[in-house]
mmCIF file of C-alpha atoms in Angstrom:
data_model
loop_
_atom_site.group_PDB
_atom_site.id
_atom_site.type_symbol
_atom_site.label_atom_id
_atom_site.label_comp_id
_atom_site.label_asym_id
_atom_site.label_seq_id
_atom_site.Cartn_x
_atom_site.Cartn_y
_atom_site.Cartn_z
ATOM 1 C CA MET E 1 -12.899 40.607 -11.877
ATOM 2 C CA GLY E 2 -15.583 38.074 -10.981
ATOM 3 C CA THR E 3 -14.930 34.364 -10.858
ATOM 4 C CA GLU E 4 -16.316 32.296 -13.732
ATOM 5 C CA PHE E 5 -16.290 28.488 -13.777
ATOM 6 C CA LEU E 6 -16.993 27.175 -17.243
ATOM 7 C CA LYS E 7 -17.283 23.403 -16.701
ATOM 8 C CA ILE E 8 -18.431 23.040 -13.089
ATOM 9 C CA LYS E 9 -19.463 19.512 -12.146
ATOM 10 C CA GLU E 10 -21.397 17.886 -9.339
ATOM 11 C CA CYS E 11 -19.331 15.662 -7.037
ATOM 12 C CA ASP E 12 -20.509 12.316 -8.385
ATOM 13 C CA GLU E 13 -20.045 13.486 -11.959
ATOM 14 C CA ALA E 14 -16.530 14.720 -11.207
ATOM 15 C CA ILE E 15 -15.603 11.399 -9.597
ATOM 16 C CA ASP E 16 -16.810 9.529 -12.698
ATOM 17 C CA ILE E 17 -14.989 11.866 -15.102
ATOM 18 C CA ILE E 18 -11.665 11.522 -13.278
ATOM 19 C CA GLN E 19 -11.946 7.735 -13.036
ATOM 20 C CA ASN E 20 -12.864 7.493 -16.733
ATOM 21 C CA LEU E 21 -9.847 9.607 -17.673
ATOM 22 C CA PHE E 22 -7.595 7.309 -15.655
ATOM 23 C CA ASN E 23 -9.152 4.284 -17.346
ATOM 24 C CA GLU E 24 -8.722 5.792 -20.823
ATOM 25 C CA TYR E 25 -5.227 7.214 -20.623
ATOM 26 C CA LEU E 26 -3.438 5.355 -17.840
ATOM 27 C CA LYS E 27 -3.378 1.564 -18.047
ATOM 28 C CA PRO E 28 -1.823 -0.473 -15.206
ATOM 29 C CA GLN E 29 1.687 -1.560 -16.149
ATOM 30 C CA SER E 30 4.138 -4.046 -14.692
ATOM 31 C CA GLU E 31 7.847 -4.146 -14.069
ATOM 32 C CA GLU E 32 10.225 -6.898 -13.039
ATOM 33 C CA ILE E 33 12.220 -6.199 -9.884
ATOM 34 C CA PRO E 34 14.434 -8.246 -7.541
ATOM 35 C CA VAL E 35 12.444 -10.102 -4.895
ATOM 36 C CA THR E 36 14.768 -8.747 -2.224
ATOM 37 C CA GLU E 37 13.652 -5.213 -3.165
ATOM 38 C CA ALA E 38 9.947 -5.990 -3.477
ATOM 39 C CA TYR E 39 8.764 -5.071 0.020
ATOM 40 C CA GLY E 40 5.632 -2.952 -0.151
ATOM 41 C CA ARG E 41 5.003 -3.626 -3.844
ATOM 42 C CA ILE E 42 1.881 -5.145 -5.403
ATOM 43 C CA LEU E 43 1.965 -8.441 -7.331
ATOM 44 C CA PHE E 44 0.986 -8.051 -10.971
ATOM 45 C CA GLU E 45 0.167 -11.721 -11.591
ATOM 46 C CA ASP E 46 -0.615 -14.957 -9.768
ATOM 47 C CA VAL E 47 2.458 -16.883 -8.612
ATOM 48 C CA TYR E 48 2.690 -20.690 -8.558
ATOM 49 C CA SER E 49 5.188 -22.798 -6.657
ATOM 50 C CA ARG E 50 8.151 -24.104 -8.588
ATOM 51 C CA MET E 51 8.881 -27.023 -6.262
ATOM 52 C CA ASP E 52 7.781 -28.869 -3.165
ATOM 53 C CA PHE E 53 8.635 -27.228 0.123
ATOM 54 C CA PRO E 54 10.308 -28.554 2.037
ATOM 55 C CA PRO E 55 12.011 -30.240 -0.916
ATOM 56 C CA PHE E 56 12.816 -33.298 1.223
ATOM 57 C CA ASP E 57 11.671 -34.949 4.438
ATOM 58 C CA LYS E 58 13.423 -32.989 7.188
ATOM 59 C CA ALA E 59 13.925 -33.244 10.919
ATOM 60 C CA LEU E 60 11.981 -30.755 13.018
ATOM 61 C CA LYS E 61 14.018 -31.333 16.174
ATOM 62 C CA ASP E 62 17.533 -32.212 17.234
ATOM 63 C CA GLY E 63 17.609 -35.924 18.051
ATOM 64 C CA PHE E 64 17.912 -39.343 16.449
ATOM 65 C CA ALA E 65 16.449 -40.506 13.135
ATOM 66 C CA ILE E 66 15.002 -43.958 13.672
ATOM 67 C CA ILE E 67 12.617 -46.610 12.459
ATOM 68 C CA ALA E 68 9.591 -45.940 14.662
ATOM 69 C CA GLU E 69 9.190 -49.610 15.572
ATOM 70 C CA ASP E 70 12.627 -49.567 17.250
ATOM 71 C CA SER E 71 11.222 -47.242 19.915
ATOM 72 C CA PHE E 72 8.049 -49.174 20.727
ATOM 73 C CA GLY E 73 7.808 -49.924 24.427
ATOM 74 C CA ALA E 74 10.747 -47.688 25.366
ATOM 75 C CA SER E 75 10.579 -45.767 28.641
ATOM 76 C CA GLU E 76 12.921 -44.238 31.202
ATOM 77 C CA GLU E 77 12.687 -47.414 33.271
ATOM 78 C CA SER E 78 13.181 -49.680 30.268
ATOM 79 C CA PRO E 79 14.979 -47.906 27.420
ATOM 80 C CA ASN E 80 15.560 -49.329 23.948
ATOM 81 C CA THR E 81 19.196 -49.230 22.839
ATOM 82 C CA LEU E 82 20.257 -48.517 19.235
ATOM 83 C CA ASP E 83 23.583 -48.194 17.432
ATOM 84 C CA VAL E 84 24.426 -44.671 16.256
ATOM 85 C CA ILE E 85 25.999 -44.994 12.808
ATOM 86 C CA ASP E 86 26.420 -41.353 11.697
ATOM 87 C CA PHE E 87 25.684 -37.678 12.442
ATOM 88 C CA LEU E 88 23.812 -35.287 10.111
ATOM 89 C CA GLU E 89 23.879 -31.489 10.319
ATOM 90 C CA ALA E 90 21.489 -29.266 8.345
ATOM 91 C CA GLY E 91 22.692 -29.174 4.765
ATOM 92 C CA SER E 92 24.717 -32.395 4.966
ATOM 93 C CA THR E 93 23.893 -35.855 3.599
ATOM 94 C CA THR E 94 25.019 -39.439 4.177
ATOM 95 C CA ASP E 95 25.166 -42.610 2.141
ATOM 96 C CA LYS E 96 24.365 -44.669 5.216
ATOM 97 C CA LYS E 97 20.909 -46.185 5.613
ATOM 98 C CA VAL E 98 18.948 -46.548 8.814
ATOM 99 C CA GLU E 99 18.106 -50.186 9.409
ATOM 100 C CA LYS E 100 16.493 -52.038 12.283
ATOM 101 C CA GLY E 101 18.500 -51.556 15.472
ATOM 102 C CA LYS E 102 20.403 -48.578 14.048
ATOM 103 C CA CYS E 103 19.875 -44.798 13.959
ATOM 104 C CA ILE E 104 21.560 -41.580 12.868
ATOM 105 C CA GLU E 105 22.010 -38.541 15.101
ATOM 106 C CA ILE E 106 20.402 -35.564 13.344
ATOM 107 C CA SER E 107 20.113 -31.776 13.672
ATOM 108 C CA THR E 108 17.010 -29.655 13.101
ATOM 109 C CA GLY E 109 16.520 -28.975 9.383
ATOM 110 C CA ALA E 110 18.651 -31.846 8.150
ATOM 111 C CA ALA E 111 17.305 -34.207 5.497
ATOM 112 C CA MET E 112 16.015 -37.463 6.943
ATOM 113 C CA PRO E 113 18.359 -40.328 5.986
ATOM 114 C CA GLU E 114 17.147 -43.251 3.920
ATOM 115 C CA GLY E 115 15.225 -45.834 5.930
ATOM 116 C CA SER E 116 14.296 -43.519 8.820
ATOM 117 C CA GLU E 117 10.756 -42.332 9.534
ATOM 118 C CA SER E 118 10.746 -40.616 12.934
ATOM 119 C CA VAL E 119 12.861 -38.436 15.203
ATOM 120 C CA VAL E 120 13.291 -38.981 18.921
ATOM 121 C CA MET E 121 14.215 -35.678 20.520
ATOM 122 C CA VAL E 122 17.580 -35.462 22.213
ATOM 123 C CA GLU E 123 15.770 -34.657 25.465
ATOM 124 C CA TYR E 124 14.293 -38.190 25.419
ATOM 125 C CA ALA E 125 17.541 -40.003 24.665
ATOM 126 C CA GLU E 126 20.825 -40.802 26.394
ATOM 127 C CA LYS E 127 23.844 -41.171 24.134
ATOM 128 C CA PHE E 128 26.987 -43.020 25.240
ATOM 129 C CA ASP E 129 29.870 -44.049 22.994
ATOM 130 C CA ASP E 130 28.301 -45.149 19.693
ATOM 131 C CA LYS E 131 24.965 -46.099 21.187
ATOM 132 C CA VAL E 132 21.849 -44.328 22.391
ATOM 133 C CA ASN E 133 19.131 -45.255 24.880
ATOM 134 C CA LEU E 134 15.658 -44.231 23.728
ATOM 135 C CA LEU E 135 13.520 -43.212 26.724
ATOM 136 C CA THR E 136 10.190 -42.809 24.929
ATOM 137 C CA THR E 137 8.093 -44.290 22.147
ATOM 138 C CA ALA E 138 7.908 -42.411 18.837
ATOM 139 C CA THR E 139 5.078 -42.645 16.340
ATOM 140 C CA PRO E 140 5.736 -42.906 12.586
ATOM 141 C CA GLY E 141 6.420 -39.436 11.176
ATOM 142 C CA GLN E 142 6.976 -37.866 14.601
ATOM 143 C CA ASP E 143 8.923 -34.575 14.433
ATOM 144 C CA VAL E 144 9.399 -34.938 10.672
ATOM 145 C CA ALA E 145 8.243 -32.379 8.069
ATOM 146 C CA LYS E 146 7.305 -34.397 4.996
ATOM 147 C CA LYS E 147 8.362 -33.278 1.518
ATOM 148 C CA GLY E 148 5.778 -30.847 0.137
ATOM 149 C CA SER E 149 3.921 -30.615 3.442
ATOM 150 C CA ASP E 150 4.096 -26.815 3.354
ATOM 151 C CA ILE E 151 3.866 -26.145 -0.396
ATOM 152 C CA GLU E 152 3.375 -28.598 -3.223
ATOM 153 C CA GLU E 153 4.840 -27.930 -6.666
ATOM 154 C CA GLY E 154 2.413 -26.179 -9.026
ATOM 155 C CA ASN E 155 0.149 -24.755 -6.320
ATOM 156 C CA LEU E 156 -1.045 -21.147 -6.262
ATOM 157 C CA ILE E 157 0.991 -19.494 -3.535
ATOM 158 C CA LEU E 158 0.393 -15.754 -4.061
ATOM 159 C CA LYS E 159 -2.380 -13.874 -5.863
ATOM 160 C CA LYS E 160 -2.365 -10.917 -8.201
ATOM 161 C CA GLY E 161 -2.866 -7.796 -6.116
ATOM 162 C CA ASP E 162 -1.182 -9.195 -3.009
ATOM 163 C CA PHE E 163 0.803 -6.703 -0.960
ATOM 164 C CA LEU E 164 4.329 -8.060 -0.636
ATOM 165 C CA ASN E 165 5.013 -8.093 3.088
ATOM 166 C CA PRO E 166 8.027 -9.861 4.640
ATOM 167 C CA GLY E 167 6.151 -13.166 4.919
ATOM 168 C CA LYS E 168 5.144 -13.226 1.266
ATOM 169 C CA ILE E 169 8.651 -12.276 0.208
ATOM 170 C CA GLY E 170 9.874 -15.198 2.302
ATOM 171 C CA VAL E 171 7.606 -17.546 0.339
ATOM 172 C CA LEU E 172 9.046 -16.291 -2.951
ATOM 173 C CA LEU E 173 12.593 -16.683 -1.711
ATOM 174 C CA SER E 174 11.888 -20.238 -0.537
ATOM 175 C CA GLN E 175 10.890 -21.071 -4.113
ATOM 176 C CA GLY E 176 14.078 -19.669 -5.603
ATOM 177 C CA PHE E 177 12.523 -16.584 -7.213
ATOM 178 C CA GLU E 178 15.130 -13.917 -7.947
ATOM 179 C CA THR E 179 12.774 -11.454 -9.639
ATOM 180 C CA ILE E 180 9.024 -10.897 -9.629
ATOM 181 C CA GLU E 181 6.462 -8.971 -11.708
ATOM 182 C CA VAL E 182 4.876 -6.125 -9.737
ATOM 183 C CA TYR E 183 2.652 -3.187 -10.603
ATOM 184 C CA LYS E 184 4.692 -0.275 -11.860
ATOM 185 C CA LYS E 185 4.118 2.706 -9.623
ATOM 186 C CA PRO E 186 2.200 5.524 -11.340
ATOM 187 C CA SER E 187 4.541 8.388 -12.151
ATOM 188 C CA VAL E 188 3.288 11.544 -10.451
ATOM 189 C CA GLY E 189 4.737 15.042 -10.390
ATOM 190 C CA VAL E 190 3.655 17.708 -7.925
ATOM 191 C CA VAL E 191 4.049 21.419 -8.566
ATOM 192 C CA SER E 192 3.036 24.351 -6.379
ATOM 193 C CA SER E 193 2.064 27.615 -7.988
ATOM 194 C CA GLY E 194 1.602 31.125 -6.737
ATOM 195 C CA ASN E 195 3.570 34.364 -6.548
ATOM 196 C CA GLU E 196 3.449 34.167 -2.746
ATOM 197 C CA ILE E 197 5.125 30.749 -2.439
ATOM 198 C CA THR E 198 8.654 30.413 -1.013
ATOM 199 C CA LEU E 199 10.550 27.148 -0.572
ATOM 200 C CA GLN E 200 11.931 26.085 2.777
ATOM 201 C CA GLY E 201 15.580 26.999 3.269
ATOM 202 C CA HIS E 202 15.084 30.498 1.869
ATOM 203 C CA ASP E 203 14.384 33.742 3.688
ATOM 204 C CA LEU E 204 10.688 34.508 4.026
ATOM 205 C CA PRO E 205 9.930 38.073 2.870
ATOM 206 C CA TYR E 206 6.936 39.872 4.283
ATOM 207 C CA GLY E 207 3.784 38.821 2.463
ATOM 208 C CA LYS E 208 5.176 35.455 1.390
ATOM 209 C CA ILE E 209 4.456 31.974 2.786
ATOM 210 C CA TYR E 210 6.366 28.718 2.771
ATOM 211 C CA ASP E 211 5.140 26.004 0.434
ATOM 212 C CA VAL E 212 2.985 23.422 2.172
ATOM 213 C CA ASN E 213 1.119 21.688 -0.628
ATOM 214 C CA GLY E 214 4.121 20.383 -2.551
ATOM 215 C CA GLY E 215 5.437 18.052 0.124
ATOM 216 C CA MET E 216 2.006 17.271 1.537
ATOM 217 C CA ILE E 217 0.426 16.203 -1.750
ATOM 218 C CA LYS E 218 3.585 14.357 -2.839
ATOM 219 C CA ASN E 219 3.460 12.190 0.288
ATOM 220 C CA ASP E 220 -0.267 11.612 -0.046
ATOM 221 C CA ALA E 221 0.355 10.365 -3.592
ATOM 222 C CA ILE E 222 3.124 8.086 -2.317
ATOM 223 C CA SER E 223 0.685 6.639 0.217
ATOM 224 C CA CYS E 224 -1.537 5.718 -2.746
ATOM 225 C CA GLY E 225 1.252 3.670 -4.307
ATOM 226 C CA ALA E 226 2.624 6.314 -6.662
ATOM 227 C CA ASP E 227 6.193 7.189 -7.507
ATOM 228 C CA ALA E 228 5.706 10.859 -6.714
ATOM 229 C CA HIS E 229 8.181 13.735 -6.861
ATOM 230 C CA PHE E 230 8.002 17.413 -6.034
ATOM 231 C CA LEU E 231 8.981 19.335 -9.158
ATOM 232 C CA GLY E 232 9.199 22.796 -7.694
ATOM 233 C CA VAL E 233 7.294 26.067 -7.723
ATOM 234 C CA MET E 234 5.977 28.164 -10.593
ATOM 235 C CA LYS E 235 4.669 31.706 -10.540
ATOM 236 C CA ASP E 236 1.287 32.780 -11.876
ATOM 237 C CA ASP E 237 2.813 33.646 -15.211
ATOM 238 C CA TYR E 238 1.416 32.181 -18.414
ATOM 239 C CA ASP E 239 4.745 31.442 -20.098
ATOM 240 C CA GLU E 240 6.277 30.012 -16.909
ATOM 241 C CA VAL E 241 3.264 27.763 -16.256
ATOM 242 C CA LYS E 242 3.241 26.571 -19.856
ATOM 243 C CA GLU E 243 6.961 25.812 -19.833
ATOM 244 C CA LYS E 244 6.800 24.036 -16.449
ATOM 245 C CA ILE E 245 3.883 21.828 -17.477
ATOM 246 C CA THR E 246 5.391 20.979 -20.868
ATOM 247 C CA LYS E 247 8.728 20.014 -19.347
ATOM 248 C CA SER E 248 7.177 18.071 -16.448
ATOM 249 C CA LEU E 249 5.000 15.944 -18.718
ATOM 250 C CA GLU E 250 8.100 14.586 -20.464
ATOM 251 C CA GLU E 251 8.887 12.498 -17.378
ATOM 252 C CA ILE E 252 5.559 11.785 -15.659
ATOM 253 C CA ASP E 253 2.039 10.545 -16.403
ATOM 254 C CA ILE E 254 0.080 12.602 -13.862
ATOM 255 C CA LEU E 255 0.741 16.191 -12.838
ATOM 256 C CA LEU E 256 -0.802 17.593 -9.678
ATOM 257 C CA CYS E 257 -0.682 21.378 -9.481
ATOM 258 C CA SER E 258 -1.852 23.308 -6.438
ATOM 259 C CA GLY E 259 -2.878 26.938 -6.646
ATOM 260 C CA GLY E 260 -3.709 28.982 -9.700
ATOM 261 C CA THR E 261 -6.983 27.125 -10.324
ATOM 262 C CA SER E 262 -9.698 29.736 -9.850
ATOM 263 C CA ALA E 263 -10.892 31.758 -12.793
ATOM 264 C CA GLY E 264 -9.793 35.055 -11.290
ATOM 265 C CA LEU E 265 -7.135 37.497 -12.432
ATOM 266 C CA GLY E 266 -3.623 36.065 -12.503
ATOM 267 C CA ASP E 267 -4.691 32.401 -12.552
ATOM 268 C CA VAL E 268 -3.554 30.947 -15.820
ATOM 269 C CA LEU E 269 -3.616 27.142 -15.491
ATOM 270 C CA LYS E 270 -6.941 26.801 -17.270
ATOM 271 C CA HIS E 271 -5.762 28.910 -20.208
ATOM 272 C CA VAL E 272 -2.612 26.815 -20.550
ATOM 273 C CA LEU E 273 -4.665 23.615 -20.500
ATOM 274 C CA ASP E 274 -7.017 25.053 -23.120
ATOM 275 C CA GLU E 275 -4.066 25.774 -25.412
ATOM 276 C CA LEU E 276 -2.129 22.545 -24.924
ATOM 277 C CA GLY E 277 -4.947 20.042 -24.394
ATOM 278 C CA GLU E 278 -8.525 19.821 -23.160
ATOM 279 C CA VAL E 279 -10.249 20.849 -19.938
ATOM 280 C CA TYR E 280 -12.825 18.364 -18.631
ATOM 281 C CA ILE E 281 -13.600 19.928 -15.261
ATOM 282 C CA HIS E 282 -13.361 23.564 -14.255
ATOM 283 C CA GLY E 283 -14.929 23.742 -10.831
ATOM 284 C CA ILE E 284 -16.621 21.154 -8.614
ATOM 285 C CA SER E 285 -19.762 21.882 -6.661
ATOM 286 C CA VAL E 286 -18.111 21.266 -3.316
ATOM 287 C CA GLN E 287 -16.881 23.218 -0.317
ATOM 288 C CA PRO E 288 -13.981 23.520 0.203
ATOM 289 C CA GLY E 289 -12.329 22.925 -3.138
ATOM 290 C CA LYS E 290 -14.635 24.409 -5.755
ATOM 291 C CA PRO E 291 -11.761 25.797 -7.897
ATOM 292 C CA THR E 292 -10.507 22.431 -9.159
ATOM 293 C CA ILE E 293 -9.385 21.844 -12.742
ATOM 294 C CA VAL E 294 -8.951 18.538 -14.555
ATOM 295 C CA GLY E 295 -7.512 18.313 -18.053
ATOM 296 C CA VAL E 296 -5.532 16.112 -20.427
ATOM 297 C CA ILE E 297 -2.482 16.996 -22.524
ATOM 298 C CA GLU E 298 -1.271 14.355 -24.990
ATOM 299 C CA GLY E 299 -2.568 11.505 -22.865
ATOM 300 C CA LYS E 300 -1.192 12.904 -19.604
ATOM 301 C CA ILE E 301 -3.618 13.900 -16.846
ATOM 302 C CA ILE E 302 -3.272 17.282 -15.162
ATOM 303 C CA ILE E 303 -5.228 18.003 -11.997
ATOM 304 C CA GLY E 304 -5.221 21.505 -10.625
ATOM 305 C CA LEU E 305 -5.890 21.445 -6.892
ATOM 306 C CA PRO E 306 -6.895 24.510 -4.887
ATOM 307 C CA GLY E 307 -4.097 26.504 -3.318
ATOM 308 C CA ASN E 308 -5.374 26.387 0.254
ATOM 309 C CA PRO E 309 -3.825 23.328 1.955
ATOM 310 C CA VAL E 310 -7.052 22.061 3.527
ATOM 311 C CA SER E 311 -8.871 22.339 0.215
ATOM 312 C CA ALA E 312 -6.011 20.686 -1.666
ATOM 313 C CA LEU E 313 -5.875 17.732 0.729
ATOM 314 C CA MET E 314 -9.653 17.301 0.743
ATOM 315 C CA ILE E 315 -9.912 17.312 -3.042
ATOM 316 C CA PHE E 316 -7.006 14.877 -3.386
ATOM 317 C CA ASN E 317 -8.528 12.391 -0.941
ATOM 318 C CA ALA E 318 -12.077 12.735 -2.253
ATOM 319 C CA PHE E 319 -11.383 12.665 -5.999
ATOM 320 C CA VAL E 320 -7.813 11.575 -6.804
ATOM 321 C CA ALA E 321 -6.764 9.013 -4.187
ATOM 322 C CA GLU E 322 -9.068 6.207 -5.311
ATOM 323 C CA PRO E 323 -8.276 6.155 -9.066
ATOM 324 C CA LEU E 324 -4.575 6.634 -8.315
ATOM 325 C CA THR E 325 -4.609 3.730 -5.864
ATOM 326 C CA LYS E 326 -6.386 1.478 -8.369
ATOM 327 C CA LEU E 327 -3.805 2.363 -11.015
ATOM 328 C CA ALA E 328 -1.090 1.276 -8.581
ATOM 329 C CA GLY E 329 -2.792 -2.128 -8.274
ATOM 330 C CA ILE E 330 -3.920 -1.600 -4.697
ATOM 331 C CA GLU E 331 -7.373 -3.042 -4.138
ATOM 332 C CA LYS E 332 -9.268 -1.439 -1.308
ATOM 333 C CA ASP E 333 -12.804 -0.186 -0.901
ATOM 334 C CA PHE E 334 -12.624 3.491 -0.066
ATOM 335 C CA GLU E 335 -16.287 3.505 0.872
ATOM 336 C CA LEU E 336 -15.531 1.021 3.666
ATOM 337 C CA LYS E 337 -12.778 3.199 5.072
ATOM 338 C CA THR E 338 -15.228 4.925 7.352
ATOM 339 C CA VAL E 339 -16.268 5.078 10.977
ATOM 340 C CA LYS E 340 -19.557 6.182 12.487
ATOM 341 C CA GLY E 341 -20.065 8.562 15.353
ATOM 342 C CA VAL E 342 -22.145 11.389 16.763
ATOM 343 C CA MET E 343 -21.644 15.075 16.002
ATOM 344 C CA THR E 344 -20.647 17.093 19.042
ATOM 345 C CA ARG E 345 -21.430 20.469 17.447
ATOM 346 C CA ARG E 346 -23.743 21.844 14.793
ATOM 347 C CA ILE E 347 -22.577 22.304 11.199
ATOM 348 C CA HIS E 348 -24.092 24.935 8.896
ATOM 349 C CA SER E 349 -23.648 24.106 5.227
ATOM 350 C CA PRO E 350 -24.283 26.123 2.054
ATOM 351 C CA VAL E 351 -27.325 24.789 0.204
ATOM 352 C CA GLY E 352 -26.590 23.729 -3.358
ATOM 353 C CA ARG E 353 -23.028 22.585 -2.755
ATOM 354 C CA MET E 354 -21.626 19.432 -1.158
ATOM 355 C CA GLN E 355 -19.578 20.306 1.919
ATOM 356 C CA TYR E 356 -16.624 18.311 3.197
ATOM 357 C CA GLN E 357 -16.246 19.164 6.872
ATOM 358 C CA LEU E 358 -12.961 18.339 8.596
ATOM 359 C CA VAL E 359 -13.473 16.383 11.822
ATOM 360 C CA LYS E 360 -11.545 14.738 14.638
ATOM 361 C CA VAL E 361 -12.781 11.385 15.944
ATOM 362 C CA ASP E 362 -12.699 10.747 19.682
ATOM 363 C CA GLY E 363 -14.320 7.396 20.413
ATOM 364 C CA GLU E 364 -17.947 7.802 19.333
ATOM 365 C CA ASN E 365 -17.679 11.594 19.276
ATOM 366 C CA VAL E 366 -17.125 13.400 16.001
ATOM 367 C CA ASN E 367 -15.752 16.881 16.582
ATOM 368 C CA PRO E 368 -15.957 19.341 13.663
ATOM 369 C CA ILE E 369 -12.908 21.523 13.068
ATOM 370 C CA PHE E 370 -14.066 25.033 12.292
ATOM 371 C CA LYS E 371 -11.163 26.788 10.584
ATOM 372 C CA ASP E 372 -10.775 28.277 7.134
ATOM 373 C CA SER E 373 -9.280 26.256 4.287
ATOM 374 C CA GLY E 374 -5.927 27.957 4.687
ATOM 375 C CA ALA E 375 -5.538 26.963 8.339
ATOM 376 C CA ILE E 376 -2.588 24.552 8.302
ATOM 377 C CA PHE E 377 -2.737 23.253 11.862
ATOM 378 C CA SER E 378 -6.278 21.967 11.425
ATOM 379 C CA LEU E 379 -4.807 19.297 9.129
ATOM 380 C CA SER E 380 -2.554 17.875 11.825
ATOM 381 C CA SER E 381 -5.499 17.157 14.133
ATOM 382 C CA ALA E 382 -8.046 16.018 11.523
ATOM 383 C CA ASP E 383 -8.818 12.303 11.148
ATOM 384 C CA GLY E 384 -11.068 12.705 8.133
ATOM 385 C CA TYR E 385 -14.165 14.470 6.937
ATOM 386 C CA VAL E 386 -17.957 14.311 6.980
ATOM 387 C CA LYS E 387 -19.924 14.726 3.766
ATOM 388 C CA VAL E 388 -22.822 17.164 4.078
ATOM 389 C CA PRO E 389 -25.129 16.733 1.030
ATOM 390 C CA LYS E 390 -25.898 19.833 -1.007
ATOM 391 C CA SER E 391 -29.564 19.633 -0.009
ATOM 392 C CA VAL E 392 -28.744 19.771 3.719
ATOM 393 C CA GLU E 393 -28.375 23.195 5.334
ATOM 394 C CA LEU E 394 -27.874 22.045 8.913
ATOM 395 C CA LEU E 395 -26.224 18.991 10.475
ATOM 396 C CA ASP E 396 -27.274 19.168 14.104
ATOM 397 C CA GLU E 397 -25.461 18.248 17.290
ATOM 398 C CA GLY E 398 -26.239 14.656 18.286
ATOM 399 C CA GLU E 399 -26.805 13.408 14.724
ATOM 400 C CA GLN E 400 -25.082 10.194 13.713
ATOM 401 C CA VAL E 401 -22.648 10.684 10.852
ATOM 402 C CA GLU E 402 -20.197 8.695 8.776
ATOM 403 C CA VAL E 403 -16.592 9.872 8.805
ATOM 404 C CA TYR E 404 -14.435 9.269 5.737
ATOM 405 C CA LEU E 405 -10.948 8.683 7.066
ATOM 406 C CA PHE E 406 -7.997 10.210 5.286
ATOM 407 C CA ASN E 407 -6.024 7.934 2.986
#
């Protein structure tokens, strides 16, 4: 039986259709999570400081809290002597006040006592009994972090869309935040289909192959900020495909199926989508990856990726990664995620169809990887792909190209 694609789209049109479907059916959502568990998440809203930080004037060094004037003229040859009236550790306070001729010994991080304005480091002082010799002059405010010098109350401290790295989490913790609003990760399910697919851990009968796409596409979706799970394998059987899709969509918003997407005998995904929902794309004018299906069932998006691993990965990165990443709240320009180089070998491309050619980047050299779309090991060495426009039949050796790096 010949292959028939009923709703084949050009690349740009397919990109727009998929993005529009994401915009229509999948709105960014937020969830509140503990700050201590927020590493790697994306802020859903601007965050403002709740208080000054530090919340008090604090000592930056171990030493003696003094009135700066009491140190004027002090040197090793002619030290100034003060009475030591107390000792402050970080976290402790005192009701004693620093007055002229007196000081308080202080540890790093401790609140500056009333009346004091500077710290003389312990290295520039000699303590004996209840007195101390100051061996240097201190300026007002020396080695003191003033209240609010780092963050003032009410200031914008983190922006919507910020990636919560350890430093940003530290800022939130310093302000007493226990929980924070972050983008909810898009819920993605990944299913592999095909009568030839066997899961790892099982014997591999002759004529069968282990599943590659399930784990590969799941992890690519995770790298885009999704909460992605592998939901298993289904055979090219209409009732099994229908049941698997129906059950999967109860728990997820986006279903990525690999295999079973061409219009040939035994491929049933399109027919299931026609019955349960609507097909928007059945075929994209691209090589590899022409047999790609995009549909919607009750507001849930189903994307049928090609069964060949190279094709599946290429289609995911070229058409799915960007809208999925945006839905997760991650702002990045995919068009800027490129490098330029020079082709080391000639590429022949079919006229009338955009070609995505796998390449490896070595400095300024761009080396095409010439293997079929089912060749697994080509993926491990590929850095990205080169787009060959549908009007171009030959990309010659020595031509400068732009490489789109994998997500």
